[in-house]
Coordinates of C-alpha atoms (C1' of nucleotides) in Angstrom, one line a residue:
Chain A
M56 CA -0.3 -0.1 0.3
E57 CA 0.9 3.1 -1.1
T58 CA 1.7 6.1 1.8
Y59 CA 2.2 9.6 2.0
S60 CA 4.0 11.8 4.0
I61 CA 2.2 15.0 5.5
G62 CA 4.2 17.6 2.6
E63 CA 3.0 15.3 -0.1
I64 CA -0.7 15.3 0.8
S65 CA -0.3 18.6 1.1
K66 CA 0.8 19.5 -2.0
K67 CA -2.0 16.7 -3.1
T68 CA -4.6 18.2 -2.1
G69 CA -4.6 21.9 -1.2
V70 CA -4.7 21.9 2.7
S71 CA -1.6 23.2 4.3
I72 CA 0.7 21.2 6.5
R73 CA -0.5 23.0 9.6
T74 CA -4.3 22.5 9.2
L75 CA -3.8 18.3 8.6
R76 CA -1.6 18.8 12.5
Y77 CA -4.6 20.6 13.2
Y78 CA -7.1 18.0 12.0
D79 CA -4.9 15.3 13.7
E80 CA -5.0 17.0 16.8
I81 CA -8.9 17.3 17.5
G82 CA -8.9 13.8 16.3
L83 CA -10.8 14.5 12.6
L84 CA -8.0 12.8 11.0
R85 CA -5.4 10.5 12.8
P86 CA -2.8 9.3 10.3
A87 CA -0.5 6.4 11.3
K88 CA 2.8 7.4 12.9
D89 CA 6.0 6.5 12.5
P90 CA 7.0 4.9 16.1
S91 CA 10.4 6.0 15.7
S92 CA 10.6 9.3 14.0
G93 CA 7.1 10.2 15.2
H94 CA 6.5 11.0 11.0
R95 CA 2.7 11.2 10.3
I96 CA 2.3 8.4 7.4
Y97 CA -1.1 9.2 5.5
T98 CA -2.7 6.3 3.3
E99 CA -4.9 6.3 0.3
E100 CA -8.0 5.7 2.6
D101 CA -6.7 9.1 4.8
I102 CA -6.5 10.5 1.3
L103 CA -10.3 10.1 0.8
Q104 CA -11.5 10.9 4.8
L105 CA -9.6 14.5 3.9
H106 CA -11.4 14.6 0.9
K107 CA -15.1 14.1 2.7
I108 CA -14.0 16.8 5.2
M109 CA -13.3 19.2 2.4
S110 CA -16.9 18.8 1.2
L111 CA -18.6 18.5 4.1
K112 CA -16.7 21.9 5.3
F113 CA -17.5 23.6 1.8
I114 CA -21.0 23.0 2.9
G115 CA -20.9 25.2 5.6
L116 CA -20.3 22.6 8.7
S117 CA -18.4 22.8 11.5
L118 CA -15.2 20.7 11.8
E119 CA -17.2 19.5 15.5
E120 CA -20.3 18.8 12.9
I121 CA -18.1 17.0 10.3
R122 CA -16.7 14.3 13.0
Q123 CA -20.1 13.6 13.6
Y124 CA -20.4 12.4 9.8
I125 CA -16.8 11.7 9.0
H126 CA -16.6 7.7 10.2
Q127 CA -20.2 6.6 8.5
P128 CA -19.9 4.7 5.3
T129 CA -23.4 5.4 4.2
Y130 CA -24.8 9.4 5.6
D131 CA -28.8 9.3 6.3
L132 CA -31.8 11.5 6.8
T133 CA -29.8 13.0 9.8
L134 CA -27.5 14.2 7.8
K135 CA -30.7 15.7 5.5
E136 CA -31.7 17.4 8.7
T137 CA -28.7 19.3 9.0
L138 CA -28.0 20.3 5.7
I139 CA -31.4 21.4 5.3
L140 CA -30.7 24.0 8.8
E141 CA -27.1 24.9 7.1
K142 CA -28.8 25.8 4.1
N143 CA -31.1 28.2 5.7
M144 CA -28.1 29.7 7.4
L145 CA -26.4 30.0 4.2
E146 CA -29.4 31.7 2.3
Q147 CA -29.7 33.8 5.4
K148 CA -26.1 34.8 4.9
R149 CA -26.9 35.3 1.4
S150 CA -29.6 37.9 1.3
Q151 CA -27.5 39.7 4.3
L152 CA -24.5 39.6 1.8
E153 CA -26.6 40.9 -0.7
R154 CA -27.9 44.3 1.2
S155 CA -24.5 44.6 2.2
I156 CA -23.7 44.8 -1.3
Q157 CA -26.3 47.1 -2.1
A158 CA -25.6 49.3 0.5
I159 CA -22.3 49.5 -0.2
E160 CA -22.9 50.3 -4.2
Y161 CA -25.1 53.2 -2.7
A162 CA -21.9 54.6 -0.8
I163 CA -19.9 53.9 -3.6
T164 CA -22.3 55.9 -5.9
L165 CA -22.7 58.7 -3.2
L166 CA -19.1 59.1 -2.7
E167 CA -18.6 59.5 -6.8
E168 CA -21.2 62.0 -7.2
E169 CA -20.0 63.9 -4.4
G170 CA -16.5 63.9 -3.7
E171 CA -16.9 64.2 0.0
I172 CA -19.6 63.1 2.0
D173 CA -21.5 63.6 5.1
S174 CA -21.2 60.6 7.2
L175 CA -24.6 60.9 9.1
L176 CA -26.0 60.9 5.5
L177 CA -23.9 57.5 4.7
M178 CA -24.7 56.3 7.7
S179 CA -28.8 56.9 7.2
L180 CA -28.8 55.5 3.8
I181 CA -26.9 52.4 5.0
R182 CA -29.0 51.9 8.1
S183 CA -32.4 52.1 6.3
I184 CA -31.2 49.0 3.8
Q185 CA -30.0 47.1 6.8
T186 CA -33.1 47.9 8.9
E187 CA -35.4 47.0 5.5
E188 CA -36.6 44.1 7.5
D189 CA -37.4 45.6 10.5
Q190 CA -39.0 48.0 8.7
K191 CA -41.0 46.4 7.2
R192 CA -41.9 43.9 10.1
L193 CA -42.5 46.9 12.2
M194 CA -45.1 48.4 9.3
T195 CA -47.4 45.6 9.7
H196 CA -48.1 47.1 13.2
Y197 CA -49.9 49.8 11.0
L198 CA -50.2 49.3 7.4
D199 CA -51.7 46.0 5.1
Q200 CA -49.1 44.0 3.1
E201 CA -50.2 45.2 0.0
T202 CA -49.4 48.8 0.7
I203 CA -46.0 48.0 2.2
D204 CA -45.2 45.6 -0.8
A205 CA -45.9 48.7 -2.7
I206 CA -43.7 50.7 -1.1
F207 CA -41.0 48.3 -1.1
H208 CA -41.2 45.9 -4.1
N209 CA -41.8 49.2 -6.6
E210 CA -39.9 48.3 -9.4
E211 CA -40.2 51.8 -10.9
L212 CA -38.5 52.8 -7.3
K213 CA -36.2 50.2 -8.0
Q214 CA -35.1 51.7 -11.5
K215 CA -34.8 55.2 -10.3
E216 CA -32.8 54.2 -6.7
K217 CA -29.7 56.0 -7.6
E218 CA -31.6 59.4 -8.8
M219 CA -33.3 58.7 -5.3
I220 CA -29.9 58.9 -3.5
K221 CA -28.9 62.0 -5.3
S222 CA -32.2 63.9 -4.4
Y223 CA -31.9 62.8 -0.9
A224 CA -28.5 63.8 -0.6
Q225 CA -29.3 67.4 -2.1
F226 CA -32.2 67.2 0.4
V227 CA -29.7 66.6 3.2
K228 CA -27.3 69.1 2.0
Q229 CA -29.9 71.9 1.8
V230 CA -31.5 71.5 4.9
H231 CA -27.9 71.7 6.9
E232 CA -27.8 75.0 4.9
M233 CA -30.8 76.3 5.1
Y234 CA -31.8 75.7 8.5
G235 CA -32.2 78.7 10.4
L236 CA -34.2 80.3 7.6
P237 CA -38.0 81.5 7.7
I238 CA -40.1 78.1 7.5
D239 CA -42.2 80.0 5.0
H240 CA -39.2 80.9 3.2
P241 CA -39.6 80.5 -0.7
D242 CA -36.3 78.2 -1.1
V243 CA -37.3 76.2 1.3
Q244 CA -40.8 75.3 0.8
H245 CA -39.4 75.0 -2.6
M246 CA -36.5 72.6 -1.6
I247 CA -39.8 70.5 0.3
E248 CA -41.3 70.2 -2.8
T249 CA -38.9 69.4 -4.9
F250 CA -37.8 65.9 -2.3
L251 CA -41.2 64.8 -1.6
R252 CA -42.1 64.8 -5.9
S253 CA -38.8 63.0 -6.4
T254 CA -39.7 60.4 -3.6
V255 CA -43.1 60.5 -2.5
G256 CA -44.3 61.0 -6.0
L257 CA -43.2 57.7 -7.4
L258 CA -46.0 56.1 -4.9
S259 CA -49.4 55.9 -5.9
S260 CA -51.9 58.2 -4.3
Q261 CA -54.1 55.3 -2.0
T262 CA -50.3 54.2 -0.7
V263 CA -49.7 58.2 0.1
E264 CA -52.8 58.4 1.4
K265 CA -52.4 55.4 3.6
I266 CA -49.0 56.7 4.7
A267 CA -50.9 60.2 5.9
D268 CA -53.3 58.0 7.9
L269 CA -50.5 56.7 9.7
L270 CA -48.7 59.5 10.3
N271 CA -51.4 61.3 11.8
K272 CA -52.2 58.2 14.0
K273 CA -48.7 57.9 15.0
T274 CA -49.0 61.2 17.1
S275 CA -52.3 60.4 18.4
E276 CA -52.8 57.0 19.6
S277 CA -50.9 53.7 20.1
F278 CA -47.2 54.8 21.2
E279 CA -46.9 51.1 22.1
W280 CA -43.8 50.2 19.6
E281 CA -42.2 53.3 20.0
E282 CA -39.0 51.5 21.6
E283 CA -38.6 49.3 18.4
W284 CA -38.7 52.8 15.9
D285 CA -35.1 53.4 18.0
V286 CA -33.4 50.3 17.0
L287 CA -34.2 51.9 13.2
S288 CA -32.1 54.2 11.6
P289 CA -31.5 57.5 12.9
L290 CA -31.7 60.7 10.7
P291 CA -29.1 62.5 9.3
F292 CA -30.0 65.9 11.2
S293 CA -29.7 67.2 14.5
K294 CA -32.6 67.6 16.7
E295 CA -32.7 71.3 15.9
E296 CA -32.7 70.2 12.5
V297 CA -35.4 67.6 12.6
Q298 CA -37.5 70.2 14.3
W299 CA -37.4 72.8 11.8
L300 CA -37.9 70.2 9.2
E301 CA -40.7 69.6 10.5
Q302 CA -42.7 73.1 11.5
A303 CA -41.1 73.4 7.6
M304 CA -43.1 70.2 6.4
D305 CA -46.1 71.2 8.1
Y306 CA -46.5 74.6 6.8
Y307 CA -46.2 73.2 3.7
M308 CA -48.6 70.7 4.0
Q309 CA -51.3 73.1 5.7
R310 CA -51.0 75.1 2.1
L311 CA -51.1 72.4 0.2
E312 CA -54.3 71.7 1.7
H313 CA -55.7 75.2 1.8
T314 CA -54.9 74.8 -2.2
G315 CA -56.7 71.9 -2.6
I316 CA -53.7 70.4 -4.6
D317 CA -53.0 66.8 -3.7
W318 CA -50.6 64.0 -5.0
E319 CA -51.0 63.0 -8.3
E320 CA -50.7 58.8 -9.4
P321 CA -47.7 58.5 -11.3
Q322 CA -48.0 58.6 -14.7
K323 CA -46.7 58.9 -17.6
G324 CA -47.8 62.2 -19.8
E325 CA -48.1 65.8 -18.6
N326 CA -46.0 66.7 -15.3
D327 CA -46.7 70.4 -15.1
G328 CA -49.6 73.2 -14.1
H329 CA -50.5 71.7 -10.8
G330 CA -49.5 73.2 -7.4
K331 CA -46.0 74.3 -8.3
K332 CA -45.8 77.5 -6.4
R333 CA -42.1 78.5 -6.4
Chain B
M377 CA -28.6 66.4 27.9
E378 CA -30.5 63.4 28.1
T379 CA -28.3 60.5 29.1
Y380 CA -28.4 56.5 29.2
S381 CA -27.0 53.7 31.0
I382 CA -25.6 50.6 29.3
G383 CA -28.6 48.5 29.4
E384 CA -30.8 51.0 28.0
I385 CA -28.5 51.5 25.2
S386 CA -28.5 48.2 24.6
K387 CA -32.0 47.7 24.0
K388 CA -32.6 51.0 22.0
T389 CA -29.9 49.3 19.4
G390 CA -30.0 45.9 19.7
V391 CA -26.1 45.8 20.5
S392 CA -25.6 43.6 23.9
I393 CA -24.0 44.8 26.7
R394 CA -21.0 42.8 26.4
T395 CA -20.5 44.0 23.0
L396 CA -21.0 47.7 24.2
R397 CA -18.0 47.1 26.5
Y398 CA -15.9 45.3 24.4
Y399 CA -16.1 48.4 21.8
D400 CA -15.5 50.6 25.2
E401 CA -12.5 48.4 26.2
I402 CA -10.8 48.9 22.4
G403 CA -11.4 52.5 22.1
L404 CA -14.1 52.1 19.4
L405 CA -16.5 53.9 21.7
R406 CA -16.1 55.4 24.8
P407 CA -18.6 56.4 27.1
A408 CA -18.2 58.9 29.9
K409 CA -17.8 57.1 33.0
D410 CA -19.8 58.1 37.0
P411 CA -16.4 58.6 38.7
S412 CA -18.1 57.6 41.8
S413 CA -20.2 54.3 40.8
G414 CA -18.1 53.2 37.6
H415 CA -20.9 52.7 35.5
R416 CA -20.8 53.8 32.0
I417 CA -22.8 57.2 30.8
Y418 CA -24.1 56.8 27.1
T419 CA -25.7 60.7 25.7
E420 CA -27.2 60.8 22.7
E421 CA -24.1 61.8 20.9
D422 CA -22.7 58.2 21.4
I423 CA -25.6 56.7 20.4
L424 CA -25.0 58.2 17.0
Q425 CA -21.4 57.0 17.0
L426 CA -22.7 53.5 17.7
H427 CA -25.2 53.6 14.6
K428 CA -22.2 55.1 12.3
I429 CA -20.0 52.0 13.7
M430 CA -23.3 49.8 12.9
S431 CA -23.4 51.0 9.5
L432 CA -20.1 50.4 8.8
K433 CA -19.7 47.2 9.8
F434 CA -22.4 46.4 8.0
I435 CA -21.1 46.8 5.1
G436 CA -17.8 44.8 6.0
L437 CA -15.1 46.8 7.6
S438 CA -13.2 45.8 10.5
L439 CA -13.4 47.2 13.7
E440 CA -10.1 48.4 12.9
E441 CA -11.4 50.2 9.6
I442 CA -14.3 51.7 11.1
R443 CA -11.6 53.2 14.2
Q444 CA -10.0 55.0 11.2
Y445 CA -13.2 56.7 9.4
I446 CA -15.6 56.8 13.0
H447 CA -14.1 59.8 14.3
Q448 CA -14.0 62.3 10.8
P449 CA -17.1 64.2 10.4
T450 CA -17.3 63.9 6.4
Y451 CA -16.0 60.8 4.5
D452 CA -13.7 61.5 1.6
L453 CA -12.2 59.5 -1.5
T454 CA -10.1 57.2 0.8
L455 CA -13.1 55.6 1.5
K456 CA -14.2 54.9 -1.3
E457 CA -11.4 52.8 -2.4
T458 CA -11.6 50.8 0.7
L459 CA -15.5 50.4 0.1
I460 CA -14.8 49.0 -3.4
L461 CA -11.9 46.7 -2.4
E462 CA -14.4 45.9 0.6
K463 CA -17.2 45.1 -2.2
N464 CA -15.0 42.7 -4.3
M465 CA -14.7 40.8 -0.9
L466 CA -18.0 40.6 -0.6
E467 CA -18.8 39.7 -4.1
Q468 CA -16.4 36.7 -4.4
K469 CA -17.8 35.8 -0.9
R470 CA -21.5 35.8 -2.6
S471 CA -20.3 33.5 -5.5
Q472 CA -18.4 31.2 -3.0
L473 CA -22.1 31.1 -1.1
E474 CA -24.0 30.3 -4.1
R475 CA -21.7 27.4 -5.0
S476 CA -21.7 25.9 -1.7
I477 CA -25.9 26.1 -1.5
Q478 CA -25.9 24.4 -5.3
A479 CA -24.1 21.8 -3.5
I480 CA -25.7 22.0 -1.1
E481 CA -29.2 21.6 -2.8
Y482 CA -27.9 18.7 -4.7
A483 CA -27.0 17.1 -1.4
I484 CA -30.5 17.1 -0.3
T485 CA -32.1 15.9 -3.7
L486 CA -30.2 13.0 -3.2
L487 CA -30.8 12.1 0.1
E488 CA -34.6 12.6 -0.4
E489 CA -34.4 10.5 -3.6
E490 CA -32.7 7.7 -2.2
G491 CA -32.9 8.1 1.4
E492 CA -29.6 6.5 2.6
I493 CA -26.5 7.5 0.5
D494 CA -22.9 6.6 -0.2
S495 CA -20.9 9.1 1.4
L496 CA -18.5 9.0 -1.5
L497 CA -21.1 9.8 -4.1
L498 CA -21.9 12.6 -2.1
M499 CA -18.4 13.8 -1.7
S500 CA -17.6 13.5 -5.6
L501 CA -20.6 15.4 -6.2
I502 CA -19.7 18.3 -3.7
R503 CA -16.1 18.3 -5.0
S504 CA -16.8 18.5 -8.8
I505 CA -19.1 22.0 -7.6
Q506 CA -16.5 23.4 -5.3
T507 CA -13.7 22.4 -7.7
E508 CA -15.4 23.8 -10.6
E509 CA -13.4 26.5 -11.1
D510 CA -10.3 24.8 -10.9
Q511 CA -11.8 22.4 -13.4
K512 CA -11.9 25.4 -15.6
R513 CA -8.6 26.6 -15.3
L514 CA -7.2 23.2 -15.6
M515 CA -9.0 22.4 -18.8
T516 CA -7.6 25.7 -20.5
H517 CA -4.2 23.9 -20.7
Y518 CA -6.0 21.3 -22.9
L519 CA -9.4 22.7 -24.5
D520 CA -10.4 26.2 -26.1
Q521 CA -12.8 28.7 -24.1
E522 CA -15.5 27.9 -26.5
T523 CA -15.5 23.9 -25.8
I524 CA -14.8 24.8 -21.9
D525 CA -18.4 27.2 -21.8
A526 CA -20.2 24.6 -24.1
I527 CA -19.4 22.3 -21.1
F528 CA -19.9 24.7 -18.3
H529 CA -22.5 27.5 -19.5
N530 CA -24.7 25.2 -21.0
E531 CA -28.4 25.9 -20.3
E532 CA -30.2 22.7 -21.0
L533 CA -27.7 21.1 -18.8
K534 CA -28.8 23.0 -16.0
Q535 CA -32.4 22.6 -16.6
K536 CA -31.7 18.7 -16.3
E537 CA -29.2 19.1 -13.8
K538 CA -31.4 17.1 -11.3
E539 CA -32.1 14.2 -13.9
M540 CA -28.3 14.6 -14.2
I541 CA -27.4 13.8 -10.4
K542 CA -30.0 10.7 -10.1
S543 CA -28.4 9.3 -13.0
Y544 CA -25.2 9.7 -12.1
A545 CA -26.5 8.4 -8.5
Q546 CA -27.8 5.1 -10.4
F547 CA -24.5 5.1 -12.3
V548 CA -22.7 4.7 -9.0
K549 CA -25.4 2.2 -7.5
Q550 CA -24.9 -0.1 -10.3
V551 CA -20.8 0.1 -10.4
H552 CA -21.0 -1.1 -7.2
E553 CA -23.7 -3.9 -7.9
M554 CA -22.4 -5.1 -11.1
Y555 CA -18.8 -5.1 -10.1
G556 CA -17.4 -8.3 -11.1
L557 CA -19.4 -9.0 -13.8
P558 CA -17.4 -9.6 -16.8
I559 CA -17.0 -6.4 -19.1
D560 CA -18.8 -7.7 -21.8
H561 CA -21.7 -8.8 -19.9
P562 CA -24.9 -7.1 -21.7
D563 CA -26.4 -5.2 -18.3
V564 CA -22.7 -3.9 -17.8
Q565 CA -22.5 -2.7 -21.4
H566 CA -26.6 -1.1 -21.1
M567 CA -25.7 0.9 -18.0
I568 CA -22.6 2.4 -19.9
E569 CA -24.8 3.4 -22.8
T570 CA -27.1 4.7 -20.5
F571 CA -25.0 7.0 -18.3
L572 CA -23.1 8.4 -21.2
R573 CA -26.3 9.1 -23.5
S574 CA -27.7 10.9 -19.8
T575 CA -24.7 12.9 -19.7
V576 CA -22.3 13.2 -22.5
G577 CA -25.6 13.2 -24.9
L578 CA -26.2 16.7 -24.0
L579 CA -23.3 18.0 -25.4
S580 CA -22.7 18.7 -29.2
S581 CA -20.6 16.6 -31.1
Q582 CA -17.8 18.8 -31.5
T583 CA -17.5 19.4 -27.8
V584 CA -17.8 15.6 -27.4
E585 CA -14.8 15.0 -30.0
K586 CA -12.9 17.3 -28.4
I587 CA -12.9 16.2 -25.1
A588 CA -12.1 12.6 -26.5
D589 CA -8.8 14.1 -28.1
L590 CA -8.3 15.5 -24.5
L591 CA -8.7 12.0 -23.3
N592 CA -6.2 10.4 -26.1
K593 CA -3.7 13.2 -25.7
K594 CA -3.9 12.8 -21.6
T595 CA -2.6 9.4 -21.9
S596 CA 0.2 9.8 -24.3
E597 CA 2.2 13.5 -23.9
S598 CA 2.3 16.2 -21.7
F599 CA 1.9 14.9 -18.0
E600 CA 3.1 17.9 -16.8
W601 CA -0.4 18.7 -14.9
E602 CA -0.7 15.7 -13.5
E603 CA -0.1 17.1 -10.3
E604 CA -2.8 19.3 -10.6
W605 CA -5.3 16.9 -11.2
D606 CA -4.7 15.4 -7.6
V607 CA -6.4 18.3 -6.0
L608 CA -9.9 17.9 -8.0
S609 CA -12.4 15.0 -7.0
P610 CA -11.7 11.8 -6.4
L611 CA -14.1 9.6 -7.8
P612 CA -16.6 7.5 -5.7
F613 CA -15.3 4.4 -6.6
S614 CA -12.3 2.0 -5.2
K615 CA -9.2 1.5 -7.6
E616 CA -10.3 -1.9 -8.6
E617 CA -13.7 -0.4 -9.3
V618 CA -12.0 2.3 -11.6
Q619 CA -9.9 -0.4 -13.5
W620 CA -12.9 -2.5 -14.1
L621 CA -14.9 0.2 -14.9
E622 CA -12.0 1.7 -17.4
Q623 CA -12.0 -1.9 -19.3
A624 CA -15.6 -2.0 -19.3
M625 CA -16.0 1.5 -21.2
D626 CA -12.8 0.6 -23.5
Y627 CA -14.9 -2.3 -24.7
Y628 CA -18.1 -0.3 -25.5
M629 CA -16.1 2.3 -27.3
Q630 CA -14.4 -0.3 -29.3
R631 CA -17.8 -1.6 -29.9
L632 CA -18.6 1.9 -31.3
E633 CA -16.3 2.5 -33.1
H634 CA -16.5 -1.4 -34.8
T635 CA -20.2 -0.4 -35.7
G636 CA -19.5 2.9 -37.1
I637 CA -21.9 4.9 -35.0
D638 CA -20.8 7.7 -33.3
W639 CA -22.7 10.4 -31.0
E640 CA -25.4 12.6 -32.7
E641 CA -26.2 16.1 -32.0
P642 CA -28.6 16.4 -28.9
Q643 CA -31.5 18.1 -31.1
K644 CA -34.9 17.9 -31.0
G645 CA -36.6 15.4 -33.1
E646 CA -36.5 11.6 -33.6
N647 CA -34.4 9.8 -30.5
D648 CA -34.3 6.4 -31.9
G649 CA -33.0 3.8 -34.4
H650 CA -29.7 4.1 -33.7
G651 CA -26.6 2.1 -32.1
K652 CA -29.2 0.8 -29.9
K653 CA -27.9 -2.3 -29.0
R654 CA -29.4 -4.0 -25.7
Chain C
dA783 C1' 31.6 20.6 8.2
dT784 C1' 27.8 22.9 6.3
dA785 C1' 23.9 24.3 4.7
dC786 C1' 19.2 22.9 3.1
dC787 C1' 15.2 20.0 3.6
dC788 C1' 11.4 17.8 5.8
dC789 C1' 9.7 16.8 9.8
dC790 C1' 8.3 16.8 14.8
dT791 C1' 6.0 19.3 19.5
dA792 C1' 4.3 23.6 21.7
dA793 C1' 3.2 27.7 21.9
dC794 C1' 1.4 32.3 20.9
dG795 C1' -1.8 35.5 17.9
dC796 C1' -6.2 36.7 15.5
dA797 C1' -11.2 38.6 15.0
dA798 C1' -15.2 40.0 17.5
dC799 C1' -17.0 38.3 20.4
dT800 C1' -19.7 35.8 24.8
dG801 C1' -19.4 33.5 29.0
dG802 C1' -18.3 33.5 34.2
dA803 C1' -16.8 34.5 38.7
dG804 C1' -17.0 37.2 42.1
dG805 C1' -17.7 42.0 43.5
dT806 C1' -20.4 47.5 43.7
dT807 C1' -24.0 50.1 43.3
dC808 C1' -29.1 51.5 42.8
dA809 C1' -33.9 51.8 43.5
dA810 C1' -38.0 49.8 45.9
dG811 C1' -40.2 47.4 49.5
dA812 C1' -40.6 45.7 54.6
Chain D
dT416 C1' -33.0 51.4 58.2
dC417 C1' -32.4 47.0 56.3
dT418 C1' -32.4 43.5 52.5
dT419 C1' -33.4 41.8 48.4
dG420 C1' -32.7 41.5 43.6
dA421 C1' -31.3 43.8 39.1
dA422 C1' -27.8 45.8 36.8
dC423 C1' -24.0 47.2 36.6
dC424 C1' -18.0 46.9 37.5
dT425 C1' -13.7 44.5 36.4
dC426 C1' -11.0 40.5 35.0
dC427 C1' -10.2 36.0 33.1
dA428 C1' -10.9 32.6 30.0
dG429 C1' -12.8 30.3 26.0
dT430 C1' -14.6 30.1 21.2
dT431 C1' -13.1 28.8 15.2
dG432 C1' -9.5 27.5 12.1
dC433 C1' -6.2 27.8 11.7
dG434 C1' -0.9 31.0 10.6
dT435 C1' 3.1 32.1 12.6
dT436 C1' 6.9 31.6 15.0
dA437 C1' 10.4 29.2 18.2
dG438 C1' 13.8 25.1 18.9
dG439 C1' 15.0 20.9 17.4
dG440 C1' 16.3 16.0 15.4
dG441 C1' 17.4 13.8 11.3
dG442 C1' 19.1 13.0 6.3
dT443 C1' 21.4 14.1 2.3
dA444 C1' 23.9 16.8 -1.1
dT445 C1' 28.2 20.1 -1.4

DNA sequence: ATACCCCCTAACGCAACTGGAGGTTCAAGA
DNA sequence: TCTTGAACCTCCAGTTGCGTTAGGGGGTAT
């Protein structure tokens, strides 16, 4: 029977010598040892075991889990259950990875466009993706599934993602700059209008109405979920800026109601001649 | 100014108390401390920092990297470079994850179909996915890119994946059972035919020809890459079984040549009346 | 004799936490 | 005022899957 030294095995399989010794140490793969020299002696059988180990490791099992299956000549349904659990883990990891990649792409886009970027802004963007699942879950307390889907699985929205990020960044910058101006200043009101049109404008009027309802309710009743809100993304503004912005938005909304103009369905076609006051 | 205890912060942000203390210890987030009690006192400012940390961690930066950006009020293009590197890392991870998931799905499929499964078979399947990249790379020594793509990016092949796995599993089982029978036994020859039709049958005749050429060459010349082959997947057979199978296949091939029948293009249309000898 | 391989064991280091022991401090109730 | 229990503190250890020295043995080519 042919035998191999640890170095040969390492070359053959691509597993490092240290790793092989480690597997020996933890009892995962115990080759024979030359009693006089102490050198490890690997057989073909050992190579096969090693390949098994590598397969199961590739699947994502821990060395501890691998040890439980490694000595069985056949695998049965207990492995299947392990694998299904493992598959779910991997799929979770994948979707989390995908969100991370999306977040990083946003961040790169922004850095490219702006050159330099407010750390709070970047944070709020990343966190909004990071906590997307939480946001959805939280919304189920207030909104029906249909409305939530309308917000998050909006195809048109996805296509205009880059634009939206840019306009959001613009908005944040302008708020910083304009903070302190009177809330009824035309520039301030124009900024709010532009921002709302670029974001909310993409949602259908029913969706917007439901969200408006939600906002009304939020201030009046049911603060039971308030704690959960804390886990979500903080805004890229100081407390004072938030207050100022809220006032300015209230003013904008009131004026809207007065003039009787409301959001239009985001349809193709003419996009002018309504409520553009500045 | 409002302040919070470590427990409150933990609840607010979902970060464990232990982790918060750890961040303090490594200097990532150092809240003030009550000098008399030694309790940590977190401010709103600290919460913001913590959110920043969570964002950057989410996109995959290490705590060490985070520390370099955390104290800057704005991020510049050095962050962009970091992010691009990070993005590449994440994408690599993703493709590796995807292969793992694929492998695990194969394995689950097999376990479902068969109930119990030879560990060597499972291993060879997993390893064939695991080393797909290596296989491709290795093949560039022998085959042109076009042929390789024909093998690996074959749409029809992907659709029939499950079937192929099953027929491979069948084949392995039958080899174990039939080992020892004379190589010209009708059952043996039939098994080989069935297997080849279900796998190679999906490739175009040009592709098959090229592979045949490759196999001829492999025995005659250029053993320089032999070592690399070792890294790839071992077969789910014993050495003796491999020898037996090789002989049986040689016999099959010779008979094929004699009768002048060769592989047909895998086109739609009639699939009968050629070389089906059993 | 020396350089250079390959092998050995033993121990430390890593990242980003988590857990436990053993000891304060704080707020509220008896 | 005392006691109880929750919440906090520090310090030390352990986790995974190895990589990386450090220190040494033994064989062979120059």
